[in-house]
Protein backbone atom coordinates (compact mmCIF):
# COMPACT_ATOMS: atom_id res chain seq x y z
CA UNK A 1 0.00 0.00 0.00
CA UNK A 2 2.58 2.55 1.13
CA UNK A 3 5.33 3.32 -1.37
CA UNK A 4 8.81 2.44 -0.17
CA UNK A 5 10.38 5.48 1.38
CA UNK A 6 13.96 6.58 1.10
CA UNK A 7 13.46 9.52 3.46
CA UNK A 8 14.84 9.39 6.95
CA UNK A 9 12.63 10.49 9.84
CA UNK A 10 14.65 12.35 12.50
CA UNK A 11 13.73 12.61 16.16
CA UNK A 12 14.07 16.20 17.40
CA UNK A 13 17.36 15.83 19.25
CA UNK A 14 19.79 18.71 19.43
CA UNK A 15 22.21 16.85 17.21
CA UNK A 16 19.57 16.06 14.57
CA UNK A 17 18.42 19.68 14.54
CA UNK A 18 21.99 20.78 13.87
CA UNK A 19 22.31 18.22 11.05
CA UNK A 20 19.04 19.34 9.45
CA UNK A 21 19.87 23.04 9.80
CA UNK A 22 23.10 22.27 7.97
CA UNK A 23 21.18 20.53 5.17
CA UNK A 24 19.06 23.69 4.83
CA UNK A 25 22.01 26.07 4.93
CA UNK A 26 23.60 24.08 2.09
CA UNK A 27 20.53 24.38 -0.11
CA UNK A 28 18.80 21.09 0.75
CA UNK A 29 15.17 20.30 1.56
CA UNK A 30 13.81 19.34 4.99
CA UNK A 31 10.20 18.56 5.89
CA UNK A 32 9.45 19.91 9.35
CA UNK A 33 6.50 20.44 11.67
CA UNK A 34 4.71 23.72 12.24
CA UNK A 35 1.70 24.26 14.49
CA UNK A 36 -0.57 24.29 11.41
CA UNK A 37 0.70 21.49 9.12
CA UNK A 38 4.09 20.06 8.14
CA UNK A 39 6.07 22.22 5.71
CA UNK A 40 8.66 21.32 3.08
CA UNK A 41 11.40 23.85 3.82
CA UNK A 42 14.33 25.36 1.93
CA UNK A 43 16.44 28.51 2.22
CA UNK A 44 14.06 31.19 0.93
CA UNK A 45 16.93 33.26 -0.44
CA UNK A 46 18.38 30.38 -2.47
CA UNK A 47 16.52 30.16 -5.80
CA UNK A 48 17.92 26.74 -6.64
CA UNK A 49 16.86 25.28 -3.29
CA UNK A 50 13.36 26.71 -3.74
CA UNK A 51 13.12 25.28 -7.24
CA UNK A 52 13.67 21.86 -5.68
CA UNK A 53 10.58 22.38 -3.50
CA UNK A 54 8.43 22.85 -6.61
CA UNK A 55 9.96 19.73 -8.18
CA UNK A 56 9.46 17.54 -5.10
CA UNK A 57 5.83 18.61 -4.73
CA UNK A 58 5.01 18.62 -8.43
CA UNK A 59 3.82 22.15 -7.76
CA UNK A 60 3.16 24.51 -10.66
CA UNK A 61 5.58 27.44 -10.75
CA UNK A 62 2.74 29.95 -10.56
CA UNK A 63 1.74 28.95 -7.01
CA UNK A 64 3.95 31.04 -4.68
CA UNK A 65 5.53 29.90 -1.41
CA UNK A 66 5.19 31.25 2.14
CA UNK A 67 8.43 32.50 3.73
CA UNK A 68 8.82 31.62 7.43
CA UNK A 69 10.80 33.83 9.77
CA UNK A 70 12.10 33.66 13.32
CA UNK A 71 12.32 37.40 14.01
CA UNK A 72 10.60 40.62 12.95
CA UNK A 73 13.93 41.84 11.62
CA UNK A 74 13.99 38.87 9.24
CA UNK A 75 10.41 39.65 8.16
CA UNK A 76 11.32 43.27 7.53
CA UNK A 77 14.29 42.25 5.40
CA UNK A 78 12.06 40.46 2.90
CA UNK A 79 8.84 42.54 2.88
CA UNK A 80 7.75 46.20 2.97
CA UNK A 81 5.87 46.63 6.22
CA UNK A 82 3.02 48.98 7.02
CA UNK A 83 1.05 49.93 10.14
CA UNK A 84 -1.74 47.38 9.54
CA UNK A 85 0.81 44.57 9.20
CA UNK A 86 2.49 45.65 12.43
CA UNK A 87 -0.83 45.60 14.27
CA UNK A 88 -1.81 42.08 13.22
CA UNK A 89 1.70 40.70 13.66
CA UNK A 90 1.75 42.10 17.19
CA UNK A 91 -1.61 40.48 17.91
CA UNK A 92 -1.14 37.09 16.22
CA UNK A 93 2.56 36.30 15.76
CA UNK A 94 4.07 33.89 16.30
CA UNK A 95 1.07 31.93 15.03
CA UNK A 96 -1.09 30.64 12.19
CA UNK A 97 -1.27 33.91 10.24
CA UNK A 98 0.43 34.70 6.92
CA UNK A 99 0.72 38.28 5.66
CA UNK A 100 0.95 39.17 1.98
CA UNK A 101 3.02 42.36 1.61
CA UNK A 102 5.07 44.05 -1.12
CA UNK A 103 8.31 42.11 -1.48
CA UNK A 104 11.82 43.45 -1.12
CA UNK A 105 14.35 42.80 -3.92
CA UNK A 106 16.33 40.06 -2.14
CA UNK A 107 13.54 37.49 -2.44
CA UNK A 108 14.03 35.29 -5.53
CA UNK A 109 11.25 35.42 -8.12
CA UNK A 110 10.73 31.67 -7.92
CA UNK A 111 9.48 32.05 -4.29
CA UNK A 112 6.79 34.57 -5.21
CA UNK A 113 6.05 33.16 -8.67
CA UNK A 114 7.21 36.45 -10.10
CA UNK A 115 4.66 38.47 -8.11
CA UNK A 116 5.71 41.81 -6.60
CA UNK A 117 4.36 40.55 -3.24
CA UNK A 118 5.60 38.01 -0.71
CA UNK A 119 3.75 35.88 1.86
CA UNK A 120 5.44 35.87 5.27
CA UNK A 121 4.69 34.05 8.52
CA UNK A 122 6.31 33.62 11.93
CA UNK A 123 5.25 30.12 13.00
CA UNK A 124 4.67 29.21 16.65
CA UNK A 125 6.41 25.83 16.50
CA UNK A 126 9.58 25.58 18.59
CA UNK A 127 11.30 23.10 16.25
CA UNK A 128 10.58 25.00 13.05
CA UNK A 129 11.82 28.20 14.67
CA UNK A 130 14.97 26.42 15.79
CA UNK A 131 15.63 25.29 12.21
CA UNK A 132 15.35 28.91 11.01
CA UNK A 133 17.66 30.09 13.78
CA UNK A 134 20.27 27.36 13.39
CA UNK A 135 20.35 27.49 9.58
CA UNK A 136 20.42 31.30 9.58
CA UNK A 137 17.92 31.31 6.68
CA UNK A 138 14.34 32.46 6.37
CA UNK A 139 12.63 29.27 5.21
CA UNK A 140 10.27 29.02 2.25
CA UNK A 141 7.86 26.20 3.01
CA UNK A 142 4.64 25.07 1.40
CA UNK A 143 2.70 22.21 2.98
CA UNK A 144 4.74 19.01 2.63
CA UNK A 145 2.36 17.10 0.35
CA UNK A 146 2.38 16.44 -3.37
CA UNK A 147 0.52 19.27 -5.09
CA UNK A 148 -3.24 18.92 -4.80
CA UNK A 149 -3.24 16.41 -1.96
CA UNK A 150 -4.43 16.71 1.63
CA UNK A 151 -1.87 18.58 3.77
CA UNK A 152 0.20 16.47 6.19
CA UNK A 153 -0.13 16.82 9.95
CA UNK A 154 2.37 14.12 10.96
CA UNK A 155 5.84 12.99 9.85
CA UNK A 156 4.27 9.72 8.64
CA UNK A 157 1.86 11.61 6.39
CA UNK A 158 4.86 13.32 4.79
CA UNK A 159 6.70 10.03 4.36
CA UNK A 160 3.66 8.30 2.87
CA UNK A 161 3.52 10.69 -0.09
CA UNK A 162 6.90 12.40 -0.40
CA UNK A 163 9.10 9.68 1.09
CA UNK A 164 10.66 8.83 -2.26
CA UNK A 165 11.22 12.40 -3.32
CA UNK A 166 12.89 13.94 -0.27
CA UNK A 167 15.61 12.80 2.12
CA UNK A 168 14.87 14.40 5.48
CA UNK A 169 11.79 14.60 7.69
CA UNK A 170 11.86 16.08 11.19
CA UNK A 171 9.31 14.43 13.49
CA UNK A 172 7.67 16.81 15.94
CA UNK A 173 4.50 14.80 16.54
CA UNK A 174 1.08 15.81 15.25
CA UNK A 175 0.56 19.47 14.28
CA UNK A 176 -1.53 21.07 17.00
CA UNK A 177 -3.92 23.12 14.85
CA UNK A 178 -4.15 20.83 11.82
CA UNK A 179 -5.26 23.44 9.24
CA UNK A 180 -3.02 25.71 7.15
CA UNK A 181 -2.54 29.33 8.25
CA UNK A 182 -4.97 32.16 7.60
CA UNK A 183 -3.67 34.32 4.73
CA UNK A 184 -4.42 38.05 4.68
CA UNK A 185 -3.41 40.44 1.92
CA UNK A 186 -2.35 43.70 3.58
CA UNK A 187 -0.74 45.45 0.62
CA UNK A 188 -3.58 47.97 0.52
CA UNK A 189 -3.96 48.89 4.19
CA UNK A 190 -7.41 50.40 3.66
CA UNK A 191 -8.72 47.24 1.98
CA UNK A 192 -7.38 44.11 3.67
CA UNK A 193 -8.47 40.87 1.97
CA UNK A 194 -8.69 37.37 3.35
CA UNK A 195 -7.07 34.95 0.88
CA UNK A 196 -7.47 31.76 2.92
CA UNK A 197 -9.47 31.13 6.13
CA UNK A 198 -7.62 29.50 9.03
CA UNK A 199 -7.46 29.39 12.81
CA UNK A 200 -7.12 33.19 13.00
CA UNK A 201 -10.61 34.30 12.01
CA UNK A 202 -11.70 37.14 9.75
CA UNK A 203 -13.58 38.63 12.72
CA UNK A 204 -10.47 38.44 14.90
CA UNK A 205 -8.48 40.29 12.24
CA UNK A 206 -11.22 42.90 11.84
CA UNK A 207 -11.22 43.56 15.59
CA UNK A 208 -7.48 44.21 15.59
CA UNK A 209 -7.48 46.27 12.38
CA UNK A 210 -10.69 48.17 13.11
CA UNK A 211 -11.59 47.57 9.45
CA UNK A 212 -13.73 45.23 7.41
CA UNK A 213 -11.70 42.44 5.86
CA UNK A 214 -13.09 41.38 2.49
CA UNK A 215 -13.19 37.71 1.66
CA UNK A 216 -12.62 37.79 -2.08
CA UNK A 217 -11.07 34.39 -1.95
CA UNK A 218 -7.69 33.63 -3.37
CA UNK A 219 -5.93 36.00 -5.69
CA UNK A 220 -3.92 33.03 -6.85
CA UNK A 221 -6.27 30.47 -8.33
CA UNK A 222 -5.08 26.99 -7.49
CA UNK A 223 -8.27 25.02 -7.85
CA UNK A 224 -8.72 24.80 -11.57
CA UNK A 225 -5.14 23.92 -12.38
CA UNK A 226 -4.40 20.68 -14.12
CA UNK A 227 -2.16 18.28 -12.25
CA UNK A 228 0.72 16.96 -14.33
CA UNK A 229 -0.05 13.49 -15.70
CA UNK A 230 1.64 10.79 -13.68
CA UNK A 231 1.63 12.91 -10.54
CA UNK A 232 -1.29 11.20 -8.92
CA UNK A 233 -0.25 8.37 -6.65
CA UNK A 234 -2.70 5.57 -6.94
CA UNK A 235 -3.33 5.01 -3.27
CA UNK A 236 -4.27 8.58 -2.54
CA UNK A 237 -7.87 9.35 -3.03
CA UNK A 238 -9.75 12.42 -3.17
CA UNK A 239 -10.70 9.53 -5.46
CA UNK A 240 -13.22 8.69 -2.77
CA UNK A 241 -16.08 11.07 -3.55
CA UNK A 242 -16.82 13.33 -0.60
CA UNK A 243 -20.44 14.40 -0.34
CA UNK A 244 -21.09 17.40 1.89
CA UNK A 245 -24.19 17.76 4.06
CA UNK A 246 -24.98 20.95 5.99
CA UNK A 247 -26.35 18.77 8.78
CA UNK A 248 -25.71 15.07 8.64
CA UNK A 249 -28.55 13.43 10.49
CA UNK A 250 -27.71 10.63 12.91
CA UNK A 251 -30.90 9.12 11.44
CA UNK A 252 -28.80 8.18 8.44
CA UNK A 253 -26.77 5.77 10.52
CA UNK A 254 -27.73 2.29 9.41
CA UNK A 255 -29.61 3.62 6.39
CA UNK A 256 -26.77 4.31 3.98
CA UNK A 257 -25.10 1.30 2.32
CA UNK A 258 -22.37 -0.33 4.41
CA UNK A 259 -19.67 0.71 1.91
CA UNK A 260 -20.44 4.42 2.29
CA UNK A 261 -18.87 6.20 5.25
CA UNK A 262 -20.52 8.85 7.41
CA UNK A 263 -18.23 11.52 8.84
CA UNK A 264 -19.65 13.66 11.64
CA UNK A 265 -18.01 16.75 13.10
CA UNK A 266 -18.73 15.45 16.62
CA UNK A 267 -19.48 11.93 17.75
CA UNK A 268 -23.28 11.60 17.75
CA UNK A 269 -24.88 10.67 21.07
CA UNK A 270 -25.63 6.94 21.14
CA UNK A 271 -24.03 5.60 17.96
CA UNK A 272 -25.45 2.21 17.00
CA UNK A 273 -22.69 -0.31 16.27
CA UNK A 274 -22.06 0.42 12.60
CA UNK A 275 -18.56 0.26 11.18
CA UNK A 276 -19.08 3.09 8.68
CA UNK A 277 -19.59 5.89 11.22
CA UNK A 278 -16.71 8.30 11.96
CA UNK A 279 -16.25 11.67 13.64
CA UNK A 280 -13.65 14.39 14.05
CA UNK A 281 -14.25 15.27 17.71
CA UNK A 282 -15.79 13.63 20.76
CA UNK A 283 -19.43 14.29 21.72
CA UNK A 284 -19.47 17.88 22.92
CA UNK A 285 -15.84 18.26 21.78
CA UNK A 286 -14.46 21.52 20.39
CA UNK A 287 -13.98 22.52 16.78
CA UNK A 288 -10.25 22.80 17.56
CA UNK A 289 -10.32 19.08 18.20
CA UNK A 290 -12.18 18.54 14.92
CA UNK A 291 -9.67 20.71 13.00
CA UNK A 292 -6.75 18.89 14.57
CA UNK A 293 -8.10 15.52 13.36
CA UNK A 294 -9.54 16.55 9.98
CA UNK A 295 -6.65 15.81 7.57
CA UNK A 296 -5.62 12.62 9.35
CA UNK A 297 -9.21 11.37 9.16
CA UNK A 298 -9.56 12.28 5.48
CA UNK A 299 -6.35 10.38 4.73
CA UNK A 300 -7.39 7.27 6.63
CA UNK A 301 -10.88 7.28 5.11
CA UNK A 302 -9.31 7.68 1.68
CA UNK A 303 -7.43 4.44 2.07
CA UNK A 304 -10.37 2.68 3.73
CA UNK A 305 -11.98 1.44 0.52
CA UNK A 306 -15.20 3.44 0.93
CA UNK A 307 -17.34 4.04 -2.14
CA UNK A 308 -18.13 7.53 -0.86
CA UNK A 309 -17.91 9.63 2.27
CA UNK A 310 -20.86 11.69 3.47
CA UNK A 311 -19.31 14.49 5.49
CA UNK A 312 -21.04 16.90 7.82
CA UNK A 313 -20.21 20.61 7.54
CA UNK A 314 -19.38 22.54 10.71
CA UNK A 315 -22.05 24.93 11.97
CA UNK A 316 -22.38 27.71 14.53
CA UNK A 317 -20.41 30.87 15.25
CA UNK A 318 -17.11 29.30 16.23
CA UNK A 319 -14.21 31.05 14.46
CA UNK A 320 -13.06 27.70 13.05
CA UNK A 321 -16.29 27.01 11.13
CA UNK A 322 -15.14 28.88 8.00
CA UNK A 323 -11.73 27.19 7.91
CA UNK A 324 -13.03 23.65 8.46
CA UNK A 325 -15.78 24.06 5.85
CA UNK A 326 -13.31 25.58 3.38
CA UNK A 327 -11.08 22.49 3.62
CA UNK A 328 -14.02 20.06 3.45
CA UNK A 329 -15.33 21.86 0.37
CA UNK A 330 -11.93 21.71 -1.32
CA UNK A 331 -11.68 17.99 -0.59
CA UNK A 332 -15.18 17.50 -2.00
CA UNK A 333 -14.40 19.53 -5.13
CA UNK A 334 -11.75 17.00 -6.09
CA UNK A 335 -13.99 13.97 -5.76
O1 LIG B 1 0.12 26.93 7.54
C1 LIG B 1 0.68 27.18 6.47
O2 LIG B 1 0.53 28.24 5.87
C2 LIG B 1 1.60 26.10 5.90
C3 LIG B 1 2.78 25.94 6.83
C4 LIG B 1 3.83 25.02 6.29
O3 LIG B 1 3.31 27.20 7.14
N1 LIG B 1 2.00 26.42 4.56
C5 LIG B 1 1.13 26.36 3.52
O4 LIG B 1 1.73 26.66 2.30
O5 LIG B 1 -0.03 26.07 3.64
P1 LIG B 1 1.02 26.34 0.90
O6 LIG B 1 2.07 26.47 -0.11
O7 LIG B 1 0.36 25.04 0.95
O8 LIG B 1 0.07 27.53 0.69
C6 LIG B 1 0.62 28.78 0.36
C7 LIG B 1 -0.37 29.63 -0.35
C8 LIG B 1 -0.27 29.59 -1.86
O9 LIG B 1 -0.97 28.53 -2.41
C9 LIG B 1 -0.89 30.91 -2.22
O10 LIG B 1 -2.28 30.75 -2.29
C10 LIG B 1 -0.54 31.80 -1.04
O11 LIG B 1 -0.05 30.97 -0.04
N2 LIG B 1 0.49 32.78 -1.37
C11 LIG B 1 1.84 32.67 -1.25
N3 LIG B 1 2.45 33.79 -1.69
C12 LIG B 1 1.48 34.63 -2.08
C13 LIG B 1 1.47 35.92 -2.65
N4 LIG B 1 2.57 36.61 -2.87
N5 LIG B 1 0.27 36.46 -2.94
C14 LIG B 1 -0.88 35.79 -2.70
N6 LIG B 1 -0.93 34.56 -2.19
C15 LIG B 1 0.23 33.98 -1.89
MG1 LIG C 1 -0.62 23.42 0.48
Coordinates of C-alpha atoms and ligand atoms in Angstrom, one line a residue:
X1 CA 0.0 0.0 0.0
X2 CA 2.6 2.5 1.1
X3 CA 5.3 3.3 -1.4
X4 CA 8.8 2.4 -0.2
X5 CA 10.4 5.5 1.4
X6 CA 14.0 6.6 1.1
X7 CA 13.5 9.5 3.5
X8 CA 14.8 9.4 7.0
X9 CA 12.6 10.5 9.8
X10 CA 14.6 12.4 12.5
X11 CA 13.7 12.6 16.2
X12 CA 14.1 16.2 17.4
X13 CA 17.4 15.8 19.3
X14 CA 19.8 18.7 19.4
X15 CA 22.2 16.8 17.2
X16 CA 19.6 16.1 14.6
X17 CA 18.4 19.7 14.5
X18 CA 22.0 20.8 13.9
X19 CA 22.3 18.2 11.1
X20 CA 19.0 19.3 9.4
X21 CA 19.9 23.0 9.8
X22 CA 23.1 22.3 8.0
X23 CA 21.2 20.5 5.2
X24 CA 19.1 23.7 4.8
X25 CA 22.0 26.1 4.9
X26 CA 23.6 24.1 2.1
X27 CA 20.5 24.4 -0.1
X28 CA 18.8 21.1 0.7
X29 CA 15.2 20.3 1.6
X30 CA 13.8 19.3 5.0
X31 CA 10.2 18.6 5.9
X32 CA 9.4 19.9 9.4
X33 CA 6.5 20.4 11.7
X34 CA 4.7 23.7 12.2
X35 CA 1.7 24.3 14.5
X36 CA -0.6 24.3 11.4
X37 CA 0.7 21.5 9.1
X38 CA 4.1 20.1 8.1
X39 CA 6.1 22.2 5.7
X40 CA 8.7 21.3 3.1
X41 CA 11.4 23.8 3.8
X42 CA 14.3 25.4 1.9
X43 CA 16.4 28.5 2.2
X44 CA 14.1 31.2 0.9
X45 CA 16.9 33.3 -0.4
X46 CA 18.4 30.4 -2.5
X47 CA 16.5 30.2 -5.8
X48 CA 17.9 26.7 -6.6
X49 CA 16.9 25.3 -3.3
X50 CA 13.4 26.7 -3.7
X51 CA 13.1 25.3 -7.2
X52 CA 13.7 21.9 -5.7
X53 CA 10.6 22.4 -3.5
X54 CA 8.4 22.8 -6.6
X55 CA 10.0 19.7 -8.2
X56 CA 9.5 17.5 -5.1
X57 CA 5.8 18.6 -4.7
X58 CA 5.0 18.6 -8.4
X59 CA 3.8 22.1 -7.8
X60 CA 3.2 24.5 -10.7
X61 CA 5.6 27.4 -10.7
X62 CA 2.7 29.9 -10.6
X63 CA 1.7 28.9 -7.0
X64 CA 4.0 31.0 -4.7
X65 CA 5.5 29.9 -1.4
X66 CA 5.2 31.3 2.1
X67 CA 8.4 32.5 3.7
X68 CA 8.8 31.6 7.4
X69 CA 10.8 33.8 9.8
X70 CA 12.1 33.7 13.3
X71 CA 12.3 37.4 14.0
X72 CA 10.6 40.6 13.0
X73 CA 13.9 41.8 11.6
X74 CA 14.0 38.9 9.2
X75 CA 10.4 39.6 8.2
X76 CA 11.3 43.3 7.5
X77 CA 14.3 42.2 5.4
X78 CA 12.1 40.5 2.9
X79 CA 8.8 42.5 2.9
X80 CA 7.7 46.2 3.0
X81 CA 5.9 46.6 6.2
X82 CA 3.0 49.0 7.0
X83 CA 1.0 49.9 10.1
X84 CA -1.7 47.4 9.5
X85 CA 0.8 44.6 9.2
X86 CA 2.5 45.6 12.4
X87 CA -0.8 45.6 14.3
X88 CA -1.8 42.1 13.2
X89 CA 1.7 40.7 13.7
X90 CA 1.8 42.1 17.2
X91 CA -1.6 40.5 17.9
X92 CA -1.1 37.1 16.2
X93 CA 2.6 36.3 15.8
X94 CA 4.1 33.9 16.3
X95 CA 1.1 31.9 15.0
X96 CA -1.1 30.6 12.2
X97 CA -1.3 33.9 10.2
X98 CA 0.4 34.7 6.9
X99 CA 0.7 38.3 5.7
X100 CA 1.0 39.2 2.0
X101 CA 3.0 42.4 1.6
X102 CA 5.1 44.0 -1.1
X103 CA 8.3 42.1 -1.5
X104 CA 11.8 43.5 -1.1
X105 CA 14.3 42.8 -3.9
X106 CA 16.3 40.1 -2.1
X107 CA 13.5 37.5 -2.4
X108 CA 14.0 35.3 -5.5
X109 CA 11.2 35.4 -8.1
X110 CA 10.7 31.7 -7.9
X111 CA 9.5 32.0 -4.3
X112 CA 6.8 34.6 -5.2
X113 CA 6.1 33.2 -8.7
X114 CA 7.2 36.4 -10.1
X115 CA 4.7 38.5 -8.1
X116 CA 5.7 41.8 -6.6
X117 CA 4.4 40.6 -3.2
X118 CA 5.6 38.0 -0.7
X119 CA 3.8 35.9 1.9
X120 CA 5.4 35.9 5.3
X121 CA 4.7 34.0 8.5
X122 CA 6.3 33.6 11.9
X123 CA 5.3 30.1 13.0
X124 CA 4.7 29.2 16.6
X125 CA 6.4 25.8 16.5
X126 CA 9.6 25.6 18.6
X127 CA 11.3 23.1 16.3
X128 CA 10.6 25.0 13.1
X129 CA 11.8 28.2 14.7
X130 CA 15.0 26.4 15.8
X131 CA 15.6 25.3 12.2
X132 CA 15.3 28.9 11.0
X133 CA 17.7 30.1 13.8
X134 CA 20.3 27.4 13.4
X135 CA 20.4 27.5 9.6
X136 CA 20.4 31.3 9.6
X137 CA 17.9 31.3 6.7
X138 CA 14.3 32.5 6.4
X139 CA 12.6 29.3 5.2
X140 CA 10.3 29.0 2.3
X141 CA 7.9 26.2 3.0
X142 CA 4.6 25.1 1.4
X143 CA 2.7 22.2 3.0
X144 CA 4.7 19.0 2.6
X145 CA 2.4 17.1 0.4
X146 CA 2.4 16.4 -3.4
X147 CA 0.5 19.3 -5.1
X148 CA -3.2 18.9 -4.8
X149 CA -3.2 16.4 -2.0
X150 CA -4.4 16.7 1.6
X151 CA -1.9 18.6 3.8
X152 CA 0.2 16.5 6.2
X153 CA -0.1 16.8 9.9
X154 CA 2.4 14.1 11.0
X155 CA 5.8 13.0 9.9
X156 CA 4.3 9.7 8.6
X157 CA 1.9 11.6 6.4
X158 CA 4.9 13.3 4.8
X159 CA 6.7 10.0 4.4
X160 CA 3.7 8.3 2.9
X161 CA 3.5 10.7 -0.1
X162 CA 6.9 12.4 -0.4
X163 CA 9.1 9.7 1.1
X164 CA 10.7 8.8 -2.3
X165 CA 11.2 12.4 -3.3
X166 CA 12.9 13.9 -0.3
X167 CA 15.6 12.8 2.1
X168 CA 14.9 14.4 5.5
X169 CA 11.8 14.6 7.7
X170 CA 11.9 16.1 11.2
X171 CA 9.3 14.4 13.5
X172 CA 7.7 16.8 15.9
X173 CA 4.5 14.8 16.5
X174 CA 1.1 15.8 15.3
X175 CA 0.6 19.5 14.3
X176 CA -1.5 21.1 17.0
X177 CA -3.9 23.1 14.9
X178 CA -4.2 20.8 11.8
X179 CA -5.3 23.4 9.2
X180 CA -3.0 25.7 7.1
X181 CA -2.5 29.3 8.3
X182 CA -5.0 32.2 7.6
X183 CA -3.7 34.3 4.7
X184 CA -4.4 38.1 4.7
X185 CA -3.4 40.4 1.9
X186 CA -2.3 43.7 3.6
X187 CA -0.7 45.5 0.6
X188 CA -3.6 48.0 0.5
X189 CA -4.0 48.9 4.2
X190 CA -7.4 50.4 3.7
X191 CA -8.7 47.2 2.0
X192 CA -7.4 44.1 3.7
X193 CA -8.5 40.9 2.0
X194 CA -8.7 37.4 3.3
X195 CA -7.1 34.9 0.9
X196 CA -7.5 31.8 2.9
X197 CA -9.5 31.1 6.1
X198 CA -7.6 29.5 9.0
X199 CA -7.5 29.4 12.8
X200 CA -7.1 33.2 13.0
X201 CA -10.6 34.3 12.0
X202 CA -11.7 37.1 9.8
X203 CA -13.6 38.6 12.7
X204 CA -10.5 38.4 14.9
X205 CA -8.5 40.3 12.2
X206 CA -11.2 42.9 11.8
X207 CA -11.2 43.6 15.6
X208 CA -7.5 44.2 15.6
X209 CA -7.5 46.3 12.4
X210 CA -10.7 48.2 13.1
X211 CA -11.6 47.6 9.4
X212 CA -13.7 45.2 7.4
X213 CA -11.7 42.4 5.9
X214 CA -13.1 41.4 2.5
X215 CA -13.2 37.7 1.7
X216 CA -12.6 37.8 -2.1
X217 CA -11.1 34.4 -1.9
X218 CA -7.7 33.6 -3.4
X219 CA -5.9 36.0 -5.7
X220 CA -3.9 33.0 -6.9
X221 CA -6.3 30.5 -8.3
X222 CA -5.1 27.0 -7.5
X223 CA -8.3 25.0 -7.8
X224 CA -8.7 24.8 -11.6
X225 CA -5.1 23.9 -12.4
X226 CA -4.4 20.7 -14.1
X227 CA -2.2 18.3 -12.2
X228 CA 0.7 17.0 -14.3
X229 CA -0.1 13.5 -15.7
X230 CA 1.6 10.8 -13.7
X231 CA 1.6 12.9 -10.5
X232 CA -1.3 11.2 -8.9
X233 CA -0.3 8.4 -6.7
X234 CA -2.7 5.6 -6.9
X235 CA -3.3 5.0 -3.3
X236 CA -4.3 8.6 -2.5
X237 CA -7.9 9.3 -3.0
X238 CA -9.7 12.4 -3.2
X239 CA -10.7 9.5 -5.5
X240 CA -13.2 8.7 -2.8
X241 CA -16.1 11.1 -3.5
X242 CA -16.8 13.3 -0.6
X243 CA -20.4 14.4 -0.3
X244 CA -21.1 17.4 1.9
X245 CA -24.2 17.8 4.1
X246 CA -25.0 21.0 6.0
X247 CA -26.3 18.8 8.8
X248 CA -25.7 15.1 8.6
X249 CA -28.5 13.4 10.5
X250 CA -27.7 10.6 12.9
X251 CA -30.9 9.1 11.4
X252 CA -28.8 8.2 8.4
X253 CA -26.8 5.8 10.5
X254 CA -27.7 2.3 9.4
X255 CA -29.6 3.6 6.4
X256 CA -26.8 4.3 4.0
X257 CA -25.1 1.3 2.3
X258 CA -22.4 -0.3 4.4
X259 CA -19.7 0.7 1.9
X260 CA -20.4 4.4 2.3
X261 CA -18.9 6.2 5.3
X262 CA -20.5 8.9 7.4
X263 CA -18.2 11.5 8.8
X264 CA -19.6 13.7 11.6
X265 CA -18.0 16.8 13.1
X266 CA -18.7 15.4 16.6
X267 CA -19.5 11.9 17.7
X268 CA -23.3 11.6 17.7
X269 CA -24.9 10.7 21.1
X270 CA -25.6 6.9 21.1
X271 CA -24.0 5.6 18.0
X272 CA -25.5 2.2 17.0
X273 CA -22.7 -0.3 16.3
X274 CA -22.1 0.4 12.6
X275 CA -18.6 0.3 11.2
X276 CA -19.1 3.1 8.7
X277 CA -19.6 5.9 11.2
X278 CA -16.7 8.3 12.0
X279 CA -16.2 11.7 13.6
X280 CA -13.6 14.4 14.0
X281 CA -14.2 15.3 17.7
X282 CA -15.8 13.6 20.8
X283 CA -19.4 14.3 21.7
X284 CA -19.5 17.9 22.9
X285 CA -15.8 18.3 21.8
X286 CA -14.5 21.5 20.4
X287 CA -14.0 22.5 16.8
X288 CA -10.2 22.8 17.6
X289 CA -10.3 19.1 18.2
X290 CA -12.2 18.5 14.9
X291 CA -9.7 20.7 13.0
X292 CA -6.7 18.9 14.6
X293 CA -8.1 15.5 13.4
X294 CA -9.5 16.5 10.0
X295 CA -6.7 15.8 7.6
X296 CA -5.6 12.6 9.3
X297 CA -9.2 11.4 9.2
X298 CA -9.6 12.3 5.5
X299 CA -6.3 10.4 4.7
X300 CA -7.4 7.3 6.6
X301 CA -10.9 7.3 5.1
X302 CA -9.3 7.7 1.7
X303 CA -7.4 4.4 2.1
X304 CA -10.4 2.7 3.7
X305 CA -12.0 1.4 0.5
X306 CA -15.2 3.4 0.9
X307 CA -17.3 4.0 -2.1
X308 CA -18.1 7.5 -0.9
X309 CA -17.9 9.6 2.3
X310 CA -20.9 11.7 3.5
X311 CA -19.3 14.5 5.5
X312 CA -21.0 16.9 7.8
X313 CA -20.2 20.6 7.5
X314 CA -19.4 22.5 10.7
X315 CA -22.1 24.9 12.0
X316 CA -22.4 27.7 14.5
X317 CA -20.4 30.9 15.2
X318 CA -17.1 29.3 16.2
X319 CA -14.2 31.1 14.5
X320 CA -13.1 27.7 13.0
X321 CA -16.3 27.0 11.1
X322 CA -15.1 28.9 8.0
X323 CA -11.7 27.2 7.9
X324 CA -13.0 23.7 8.5
X325 CA -15.8 24.1 5.9
X326 CA -13.3 25.6 3.4
X327 CA -11.1 22.5 3.6
X328 CA -14.0 20.1 3.5
X329 CA -15.3 21.9 0.4
X330 CA -11.9 21.7 -1.3
X331 CA -11.7 18.0 -0.6
X332 CA -15.2 17.5 -2.0
X333 CA -14.4 19.5 -5.1
X334 CA -11.8 17.0 -6.1
X335 CA -14.0 14.0 -5.8
Ligands
LIG1 O1 0.1 26.9 7.5 C1 0.7 27.2 6.5 O2 0.5 28.2 5.9 C2 1.6 26.1 5.9 C3 2.8 25.9 6.8 C4 3.8 25.0 6.3 O3 3.3 27.2 7.1 N1 2.0 26.4 4.6 C5 1.1 26.4 3.5 O4 1.7 26.7 2.3 O5 0.0 26.1 3.6 P1 1.0 26.3 0.9 O6 2.1 26.5 -0.1 O7 0.4 25.0 1.0 O8 0.1 27.5 0.7 C6 0.6 28.8 0.4 C7 -0.4 29.6 -0.4 C8 -0.3 29.6 -1.9 O9 -1.0 28.5 -2.4 C9 -0.9 30.9 -2.2 O10 -2.3 30.7 -2.3 C10 -0.5 31.8 -1.0 O11 -0.1 31.0 0.0 N2 0.5 32.8 -1.4 C11 1.8 32.7 -1.3 N3 2.5 33.8 -1.7 C12 1.5 34.6 -2.1 C13 1.5 35.9 -2.6 N4 2.6 36.6 -2.9 N5 0.3 36.5 -2.9 C14 -0.9 35.8 -2.7 N6 -0.9 34.6 -2.2 C15 0.2 34.0 -1.9
LIG2 MG1 -0.6 23.4 0.5

